[in-house]
Coordinates of C-alpha atoms and ligand atoms in Angstrom, one line a residue:
M1 CA 243.1 -54.0 0.3
I2 CA 245.1 -54.1 3.2
T3 CA 247.8 -51.0 3.8
T4 CA 251.2 -51.7 5.9
N5 CA 253.0 -48.2 7.4
L6 CA 256.3 -48.4 8.5
T7 CA 256.6 -45.0 9.1
N8 CA 257.1 -45.4 12.0
L9 CA 259.0 -48.3 12.5
T10 CA 262.0 -47.2 10.7
P11 CA 263.7 -44.4 13.1
F12 CA 263.9 -46.8 15.6
L13 CA 266.2 -49.4 12.9
P14 CA 269.4 -50.3 11.5
D15 CA 270.1 -49.1 7.6
G16 CA 269.0 -52.3 5.9
W17 CA 267.2 -54.2 8.5
L18 CA 265.3 -55.2 5.6
T19 CA 267.3 -55.7 2.7
S20 CA 270.0 -57.8 4.9
R21 CA 267.1 -60.9 5.7
L22 CA 265.9 -61.2 2.0
S23 CA 268.2 -63.9 1.4
A24 CA 267.2 -65.3 5.4
L25 CA 263.3 -64.5 3.8
D26 CA 263.0 -66.8 0.9
K27 CA 264.8 -69.5 2.3
A28 CA 262.0 -69.8 4.6
R29 CA 260.1 -69.0 2.2
V30 CA 260.9 -72.2 0.0
M31 CA 260.7 -74.3 3.2
L32 CA 257.3 -72.8 4.3
E33 CA 256.1 -73.4 -0.2
E34 CA 258.0 -77.2 -0.1
G35 CA 257.4 -78.6 3.7
N36 CA 260.9 -79.0 3.0
G37 CA 262.5 -77.3 6.1
P38 CA 261.8 -78.4 10.0
G39 CA 258.7 -79.3 11.5
G40 CA 258.1 -79.2 7.5
S41 CA 254.7 -82.2 8.0
F42 CA 253.0 -79.4 9.7
T43 CA 253.0 -76.9 6.7
G44 CA 249.5 -78.4 5.1
W45 CA 248.1 -74.9 6.4
V46 CA 250.7 -73.7 3.5
H47 CA 248.6 -74.3 0.5
L48 CA 245.3 -74.7 2.7
P49 CA 242.5 -71.7 0.7
R50 CA 243.4 -73.6 -3.0
D51 CA 243.5 -77.1 -1.3
Y52 CA 241.0 -77.6 0.9
D53 CA 239.0 -80.5 1.3
K54 CA 235.5 -79.4 -1.3
E55 CA 233.4 -81.6 -0.3
E56 CA 233.8 -82.1 3.9
F57 CA 234.1 -78.1 2.7
A58 CA 229.9 -78.8 1.5
R59 CA 229.0 -80.8 4.5
I60 CA 230.6 -78.3 7.3
Q61 CA 228.1 -75.8 4.7
A62 CA 225.0 -78.9 5.1
A63 CA 225.7 -79.1 9.5
A64 CA 226.0 -75.8 9.5
E65 CA 222.0 -75.5 8.3
K66 CA 220.6 -78.0 10.0
I67 CA 222.0 -77.0 13.8
R68 CA 220.9 -73.3 12.9
S69 CA 217.1 -75.0 11.7
D70 CA 217.5 -77.2 15.1
S71 CA 219.4 -75.9 17.8
Q72 CA 219.6 -73.4 20.2
A73 CA 222.6 -73.1 21.0
L74 CA 226.0 -74.9 19.9
V75 CA 228.0 -76.1 22.9
V76 CA 232.4 -75.9 21.1
I77 CA 233.9 -78.2 23.2
G78 CA 238.2 -77.0 22.7
I79 CA 240.7 -76.3 24.0
G80 CA 244.1 -73.6 22.1
G81 CA 244.2 -74.3 18.5
S82 CA 241.4 -76.5 19.1
Y83 CA 239.3 -73.2 19.3
L84 CA 240.4 -69.7 19.3
G85 CA 240.1 -69.7 16.4
A86 CA 237.1 -70.2 15.4
R87 CA 235.9 -68.2 19.0
A88 CA 238.5 -64.9 16.7
V89 CA 236.1 -65.3 14.1
V90 CA 232.7 -65.4 15.4
E91 CA 233.5 -62.4 17.8
L92 CA 235.4 -60.7 15.2
L93 CA 232.7 -61.3 12.1
R94 CA 229.9 -61.0 14.7
S95 CA 230.0 -59.7 18.0
P96 CA 231.7 -60.5 21.6
N97 CA 228.3 -60.3 22.3
Y98 CA 226.4 -62.4 19.5
N99 CA 224.5 -64.7 22.0
L100 CA 223.3 -61.4 23.7
I101 CA 222.0 -59.3 20.3
H102 CA 222.2 -62.2 17.1
T103 CA 218.8 -62.5 15.6
D104 CA 219.2 -66.1 13.8
G105 CA 220.2 -68.6 14.2
P106 CA 222.1 -70.9 18.0
E107 CA 223.7 -69.1 20.2
I108 CA 227.2 -70.6 20.7
H109 CA 229.2 -71.6 23.8
F110 CA 232.5 -72.2 23.9
A111 CA 233.5 -75.0 27.1
G112 CA 236.4 -77.6 27.6
N113 CA 239.3 -74.9 27.2
G114 CA 239.5 -74.3 31.5
L115 CA 239.0 -76.6 34.2
S116 CA 237.1 -74.1 36.2
T117 CA 233.7 -75.4 36.8
D118 CA 231.5 -72.4 37.5
G119 CA 232.0 -72.1 34.2
L120 CA 230.7 -75.1 32.7
M121 CA 227.9 -74.9 35.6
E122 CA 226.9 -71.5 34.1
I123 CA 226.5 -72.6 30.2
I124 CA 224.9 -76.3 31.2
D125 CA 222.0 -74.3 32.7
R126 CA 221.6 -71.4 29.9
V127 CA 221.5 -74.5 27.9
K128 CA 219.5 -77.1 29.5
D129 CA 216.3 -76.5 28.5
M130 CA 217.3 -75.7 25.1
D131 CA 217.3 -77.5 22.2
F132 CA 221.4 -78.0 21.3
S133 CA 224.1 -79.4 19.8
V134 CA 227.4 -80.0 20.5
N135 CA 230.4 -79.8 18.5
V136 CA 233.3 -81.6 19.8
I137 CA 237.2 -81.1 18.7
S138 CA 239.9 -82.5 19.2
K139 CA 243.1 -83.3 17.3
S140 CA 244.6 -85.3 19.5
G141 CA 241.6 -86.9 21.2
T142 CA 243.2 -87.4 24.0
T143 CA 243.8 -83.2 25.7
T144 CA 241.9 -83.5 29.1
E145 CA 240.1 -80.3 29.0
P146 CA 237.5 -80.5 26.3
A147 CA 237.1 -84.5 26.8
V148 CA 235.7 -84.1 30.5
A149 CA 233.8 -81.5 29.2
F150 CA 232.2 -83.1 26.7
R151 CA 231.8 -86.7 28.9
I152 CA 229.3 -84.1 30.7
F153 CA 227.8 -82.7 27.5
K154 CA 227.0 -86.0 25.8
A155 CA 225.5 -87.3 29.2
L156 CA 223.9 -84.7 29.1
L157 CA 222.3 -85.1 25.2
E158 CA 222.0 -88.9 26.0
E159 CA 219.5 -87.6 28.7
K160 CA 217.9 -85.3 26.9
Y161 CA 217.2 -87.1 23.7
G162 CA 218.4 -90.7 24.3
K163 CA 220.9 -92.6 22.9
Q164 CA 220.4 -92.1 19.2
G165 CA 218.9 -88.0 19.4
A166 CA 222.5 -87.2 20.8
R167 CA 224.1 -89.2 18.6
E168 CA 222.7 -86.2 15.2
R169 CA 223.4 -83.8 17.8
I170 CA 227.0 -84.7 17.8
Y171 CA 228.9 -83.1 15.6
A172 CA 233.2 -85.0 16.5
T173 CA 236.1 -82.8 14.7
T174 CA 238.9 -84.7 14.8
D175 CA 242.2 -86.8 13.3
A176 CA 241.0 -88.3 10.0
H177 CA 243.1 -92.0 11.7
R178 CA 244.1 -92.5 15.9
G179 CA 243.3 -91.0 18.4
A180 CA 240.6 -91.6 21.5
L181 CA 237.6 -89.5 20.2
K182 CA 237.7 -91.4 16.7
G183 CA 237.1 -94.2 18.2
L184 CA 234.5 -92.9 20.0
A185 CA 233.4 -90.8 17.2
D186 CA 233.6 -94.6 14.4
A187 CA 231.8 -96.2 17.8
E188 CA 228.9 -93.8 18.2
G189 CA 228.9 -93.0 14.4
Y190 CA 229.0 -89.1 14.5
E191 CA 229.0 -86.4 12.2
E192 CA 232.5 -86.3 11.9
F193 CA 234.7 -83.7 10.2
V194 CA 238.5 -83.7 10.1
V195 CA 242.2 -82.0 11.7
P196 CA 244.6 -82.9 8.6
D197 CA 247.3 -84.7 9.5
A198 CA 250.2 -81.6 7.7
V199 CA 247.6 -78.6 10.0
G200 CA 248.3 -78.5 13.4
G201 CA 246.4 -77.2 16.0
R202 CA 247.2 -73.3 16.2
Y203 CA 247.0 -72.6 12.3
S204 CA 244.0 -75.5 11.9
V205 CA 241.3 -72.0 12.1
L206 CA 240.9 -72.3 8.3
T207 CA 240.2 -76.5 8.2
A208 CA 237.1 -78.4 10.1
V209 CA 237.7 -76.9 14.0
G210 CA 236.8 -73.4 13.0
L211 CA 234.9 -73.7 9.9
R212 CA 232.3 -75.7 11.6
P213 CA 231.1 -73.2 14.5
I214 CA 232.2 -70.6 12.5
A215 CA 229.2 -71.5 9.7
C216 CA 227.3 -72.8 12.3
A217 CA 227.2 -68.4 13.0
G218 CA 226.5 -67.4 10.3
V219 CA 229.5 -66.7 8.7
D220 CA 230.3 -66.8 5.2
I221 CA 232.6 -69.4 5.1
A222 CA 233.4 -68.7 1.5
A223 CA 233.8 -66.3 2.1
L224 CA 236.0 -65.6 4.1
M225 CA 238.8 -68.6 3.1
Q226 CA 239.2 -66.0 -0.4
G227 CA 240.0 -64.2 1.9
A228 CA 242.5 -66.6 2.7
A229 CA 243.3 -67.7 -1.2
D230 CA 243.5 -63.9 -1.8
A231 CA 246.0 -63.6 1.1
M232 CA 248.1 -67.1 -0.2
N233 CA 248.3 -65.7 -3.8
A234 CA 249.8 -62.2 -2.9
L235 CA 252.0 -63.5 0.0
A236 CA 254.1 -66.1 -2.2
V237 CA 255.7 -63.3 -4.1
P238 CA 258.7 -62.9 -3.0
G239 CA 260.4 -59.9 -2.5
A240 CA 261.0 -56.2 0.2
D241 CA 257.1 -55.0 -0.9
N242 CA 255.9 -58.5 0.5
P243 CA 254.1 -57.2 3.6
A244 CA 255.0 -60.7 5.4
W245 CA 258.6 -59.9 3.8
Q246 CA 258.2 -56.4 5.8
Y247 CA 256.2 -58.4 9.4
A248 CA 259.0 -60.8 9.9
A249 CA 262.2 -58.6 9.5
A250 CA 261.0 -55.9 11.1
R251 CA 259.8 -58.5 14.2
H252 CA 262.8 -60.2 13.8
A253 CA 265.3 -57.2 14.0
L254 CA 263.1 -55.5 16.9
Y255 CA 264.1 -58.8 18.1
E256 CA 268.1 -58.3 17.5
S257 CA 267.9 -54.9 18.7
G258 CA 266.4 -56.0 23.0
K259 CA 262.7 -55.5 22.6
K260 CA 261.4 -58.6 23.9
V261 CA 257.2 -58.6 24.1
E262 CA 255.7 -57.9 20.6
L263 CA 252.1 -55.5 21.8
L264 CA 249.2 -56.8 19.4
V265 CA 246.7 -53.2 20.3
G266 CA 243.3 -53.5 18.6
Y267 CA 240.6 -50.5 19.3
E268 CA 237.7 -52.5 18.5
P269 CA 236.1 -54.9 21.5
S270 CA 235.6 -57.4 18.9
F271 CA 239.6 -58.3 17.9
R272 CA 240.4 -59.2 21.4
F273 CA 240.1 -62.4 20.8
F274 CA 241.2 -62.6 17.7
A275 CA 243.9 -61.2 19.8
E276 CA 243.9 -63.6 21.6
W277 CA 244.8 -66.6 18.3
W278 CA 247.2 -63.8 17.6
K279 CA 249.1 -64.8 21.0
Q280 CA 248.9 -68.8 20.8
L281 CA 251.0 -68.6 17.0
Y282 CA 253.4 -66.6 17.8
G283 CA 253.8 -67.4 21.1
E284 CA 253.7 -71.4 20.6
S285 CA 256.0 -70.8 17.1
E286 CA 258.6 -68.8 18.3
G287 CA 258.9 -69.1 22.2
K288 CA 261.0 -72.4 22.4
Q289 CA 265.3 -72.8 22.7
G290 CA 264.8 -69.6 25.7
K291 CA 264.3 -67.5 22.7
G292 CA 261.3 -65.6 21.1
L293 CA 259.7 -62.2 21.9
F294 CA 256.8 -62.5 24.1
P295 CA 252.9 -61.6 22.7
A296 CA 250.5 -60.1 24.5
S297 CA 248.0 -57.7 23.5
V298 CA 245.7 -54.6 24.4
E299 CA 242.8 -52.8 23.9
F300 CA 242.6 -49.1 22.7
T301 CA 241.6 -46.8 24.5
A302 CA 240.4 -48.6 26.9
D303 CA 244.2 -50.4 28.0
L304 CA 245.2 -46.7 27.5
H305 CA 243.9 -46.1 30.8
S306 CA 246.1 -49.6 32.9
M307 CA 249.1 -49.6 30.9
G308 CA 249.1 -46.6 28.6
Q309 CA 251.5 -45.9 31.4
Y310 CA 254.3 -48.1 31.6
I311 CA 253.5 -48.7 28.4
Q312 CA 254.7 -44.7 28.2
Q313 CA 257.3 -45.2 30.4
G314 CA 258.0 -47.5 31.4
E315 CA 260.6 -50.6 30.7
R316 CA 262.0 -50.3 26.6
L317 CA 261.7 -53.8 26.4
M318 CA 258.0 -53.4 23.5
F319 CA 257.4 -52.3 20.0
E320 CA 253.7 -52.0 19.3
T321 CA 251.7 -53.5 16.6
V322 CA 248.8 -52.1 16.1
V323 CA 245.7 -53.6 13.6
S324 CA 242.3 -51.4 13.4
F325 CA 239.1 -51.4 10.9
A326 CA 238.8 -47.7 8.3
R327 CA 235.7 -47.9 8.3
S328 CA 232.5 -49.3 11.6
R329 CA 229.8 -50.6 10.8
R330 CA 227.6 -47.8 11.5
Q331 CA 228.0 -43.6 13.0
I332 CA 226.9 -42.1 15.7
D333 CA 227.3 -38.2 15.8
I334 CA 228.0 -36.9 18.8
P335 CA 225.2 -34.8 20.1
V336 CA 224.7 -31.0 21.0
D337 CA 224.5 -29.8 24.7
P338 CA 223.2 -26.3 25.0
D339 CA 224.2 -26.0 28.3
N340 CA 227.3 -27.2 27.5
V341 CA 228.5 -28.3 31.2
D342 CA 231.1 -30.6 30.2
G343 CA 232.9 -28.5 28.0
L344 CA 232.3 -30.8 24.9
N345 CA 230.4 -28.6 22.5
F346 CA 233.9 -28.1 19.9
L347 CA 232.8 -32.4 20.0
A348 CA 228.9 -31.4 19.4
G349 CA 228.0 -32.6 15.2
K350 CA 231.7 -34.6 15.1
S351 CA 231.2 -38.5 15.1
L352 CA 232.7 -41.1 17.5
E353 CA 234.5 -42.6 14.9
Y354 CA 236.3 -39.1 13.7
V355 CA 237.4 -38.8 18.0
A356 CA 238.6 -42.6 18.1
A357 CA 240.5 -42.0 14.2
Q358 CA 242.2 -38.6 16.5
A359 CA 242.4 -40.5 19.8
M360 CA 244.7 -43.1 18.0
R361 CA 246.8 -41.0 15.4
G362 CA 247.4 -39.0 18.6
V363 CA 248.7 -42.5 20.9
T364 CA 250.9 -43.6 17.9
M365 CA 252.9 -40.5 19.0
A366 CA 252.6 -40.5 22.1
H367 CA 254.3 -44.2 22.1
V368 CA 256.1 -43.6 19.8
D369 CA 258.2 -40.2 21.4
G370 CA 258.5 -42.5 24.4
G371 CA 260.6 -45.6 22.8
V372 CA 258.0 -47.6 21.4
P373 CA 258.6 -49.1 17.8
N374 CA 255.2 -49.1 15.4
I375 CA 253.8 -51.3 12.4
G376 CA 250.2 -49.9 11.6
R377 CA 248.3 -51.9 9.4
T378 CA 244.7 -50.7 8.5
V379 CA 242.1 -53.1 7.1
P380 CA 238.9 -52.1 5.5
A381 CA 236.6 -53.2 7.0
R382 CA 235.4 -55.9 9.1
D383 CA 234.0 -58.4 7.2
E384 CA 234.7 -62.1 5.6
A385 CA 237.5 -61.2 3.1
A386 CA 239.6 -59.4 5.8
A387 CA 239.2 -61.6 8.3
G388 CA 240.6 -64.5 6.1
W389 CA 243.3 -61.6 4.6
L390 CA 244.3 -61.1 8.4
I391 CA 244.8 -65.0 9.7
Y392 CA 246.6 -65.7 6.6
F393 CA 249.1 -62.7 6.5
F394 CA 249.5 -64.1 10.2
E395 CA 250.5 -67.6 10.1
Y396 CA 252.4 -67.0 6.8
A397 CA 254.4 -64.5 8.2
C398 CA 255.0 -66.4 12.1
G399 CA 256.0 -69.4 10.0
L400 CA 258.4 -67.5 7.9
S401 CA 259.6 -65.4 12.1
G402 CA 260.3 -69.2 12.7
Y403 CA 262.3 -69.8 10.6
L404 CA 264.2 -66.4 10.7
L405 CA 265.3 -67.7 14.5
E406 CA 265.8 -70.9 13.6
V407 CA 263.4 -72.8 15.7
N408 CA 261.0 -75.8 14.5
P409 CA 258.1 -73.0 14.0
F410 CA 255.5 -75.9 13.9
D411 CA 256.0 -78.0 17.4
Q412 CA 255.4 -77.6 21.1
P413 CA 257.1 -79.6 22.7
G414 CA 256.6 -77.0 27.0
V415 CA 252.8 -77.8 26.5
E416 CA 253.7 -81.0 27.0
A417 CA 255.1 -80.1 31.0
Y418 CA 252.1 -79.3 32.6
K419 CA 250.1 -82.1 31.3
N420 CA 252.7 -84.3 32.3
N421 CA 252.3 -83.4 35.4
M422 CA 248.8 -83.2 35.9
Y423 CA 247.9 -86.6 34.2
A424 CA 250.8 -88.1 37.4
L425 CA 248.4 -86.8 40.3
L426 CA 244.8 -87.4 39.0
G427 CA 246.5 -90.9 38.8
K428 CA 246.7 -91.9 34.9
P429 CA 247.9 -95.1 34.3
G430 CA 250.9 -95.5 33.5
Y431 CA 252.2 -92.0 35.8
E432 CA 252.9 -94.1 38.4
E433 CA 256.4 -92.7 39.5
K434 CA 255.4 -89.5 38.3
K435 CA 253.1 -88.9 41.0
A436 CA 255.4 -90.2 43.6
E437 CA 258.0 -87.8 43.1
L438 CA 255.6 -84.9 42.4
E439 CA 253.8 -85.9 46.3
R440 CA 257.1 -85.5 47.6
R441 CA 258.0 -82.8 46.4
L442 CA 254.6 -81.4 46.4
N443 CA 253.9 -82.4 50.4
G444 CA 257.6 -81.2 51.0
Ligands
PA5_1 O1 247.9 -75.7 19.3 C1 247.9 -76.9 19.4 O2 248.6 -78.2 18.8 C2 247.5 -76.6 20.7 O3 246.7 -75.0 21.3 C3 246.2 -77.7 20.7 O4 245.3 -77.3 19.2 C4 245.7 -77.7 21.6 O5 246.8 -78.1 23.2 C5 244.4 -78.8 22.3 O6 244.7 -80.1 21.3 P1 243.5 -81.1 20.8 O7 243.6 -80.6 19.9 O8 244.2 -81.6 20.8 O9 242.9 -81.8 21.6

């Protein structure tokens, strides 16, 4: 059972912060449920844990088994919503050091999530002499970063295995009907998986977009979906006790009280990429029309030695949402040192987990005393059920939050600006006028 602690939030908010928002939250609930609010055609994720395509789910599991038996590495090509969810879950449930410590299945490498030549070359160097497969993921099929990376890895596979052999090692996850990748996959005969029409990139981790790579890492995706389904059922119940309602109302009230930044705090290195996924989810959903909390993240205790000073005493513009795990997977005790030169014998025999728990209590109190409101969320274990629950919880609360803020939480018109400039500067046909204008400005 995931628990919420609002004790260190309520002193910062006026009475009625939740009750005054219940009616707006109920309207938001109905819009999500019925898909008739702004961006309603992209609410396919709301019932996904119940209504997902079971036939495709079985194909995902079968393809993962095949890759786990015939590949030493899997290269996952995608960016943004076609990348972050998969990496978040692989790191959370396996490890950020998965490729170093795994003893089963393929190494997993993420490519096409940027334009770094050196980053790409490192992956090529690593996999080129291994048996490897590729999962290219792009809903639009036209995003430059993954499209360029895919060209390169496709050529590498064809050189290594021939056209037919490569075909059997390429898996394409894309739109069911349209787009350049869809056309290519049809023409080449790649096995295809679908990004459903009604699910946008940042809400797609529980579709083939996330599930294919996650399954290849040996994660039990049925248990992950069950965790999400449990959250879906629990969070559909309206009322002030609903943790997603509480979270959305708290964020909105804090924003209205002048807070501008939400810090997602984790205490586990394995949570770092989950926070990256969360940042895209909230940043793209709310950051528009000159509004929205800026989503940022920190990893404690490491970042207490870098960002801690600002959080404690800098401008009072932030609040913290903390996700902590009740138990570590393994335990280690601090040993006795007969010389006690470091003076730490008072901790001898205590577990590292105990030390971390006291650190967290101390940090929370210090930050609250420093004027940083704190929303606590404790997760029983780092397992599939909890990950599925957390994913759905944050997605659902994000939809509610967007509607409270009166924005469309399911579009991202601002992402197009950089893309158009890049296409123009690269000389893409159709962008000639824009190119001339940009070159004039850039060259003074
Ligand atoms: O959330 C989004 O829509 C974006 O982050 C996209 O996922 C990202 O731009 C990649 O798009 P595509 O899957 O079309 O390549």
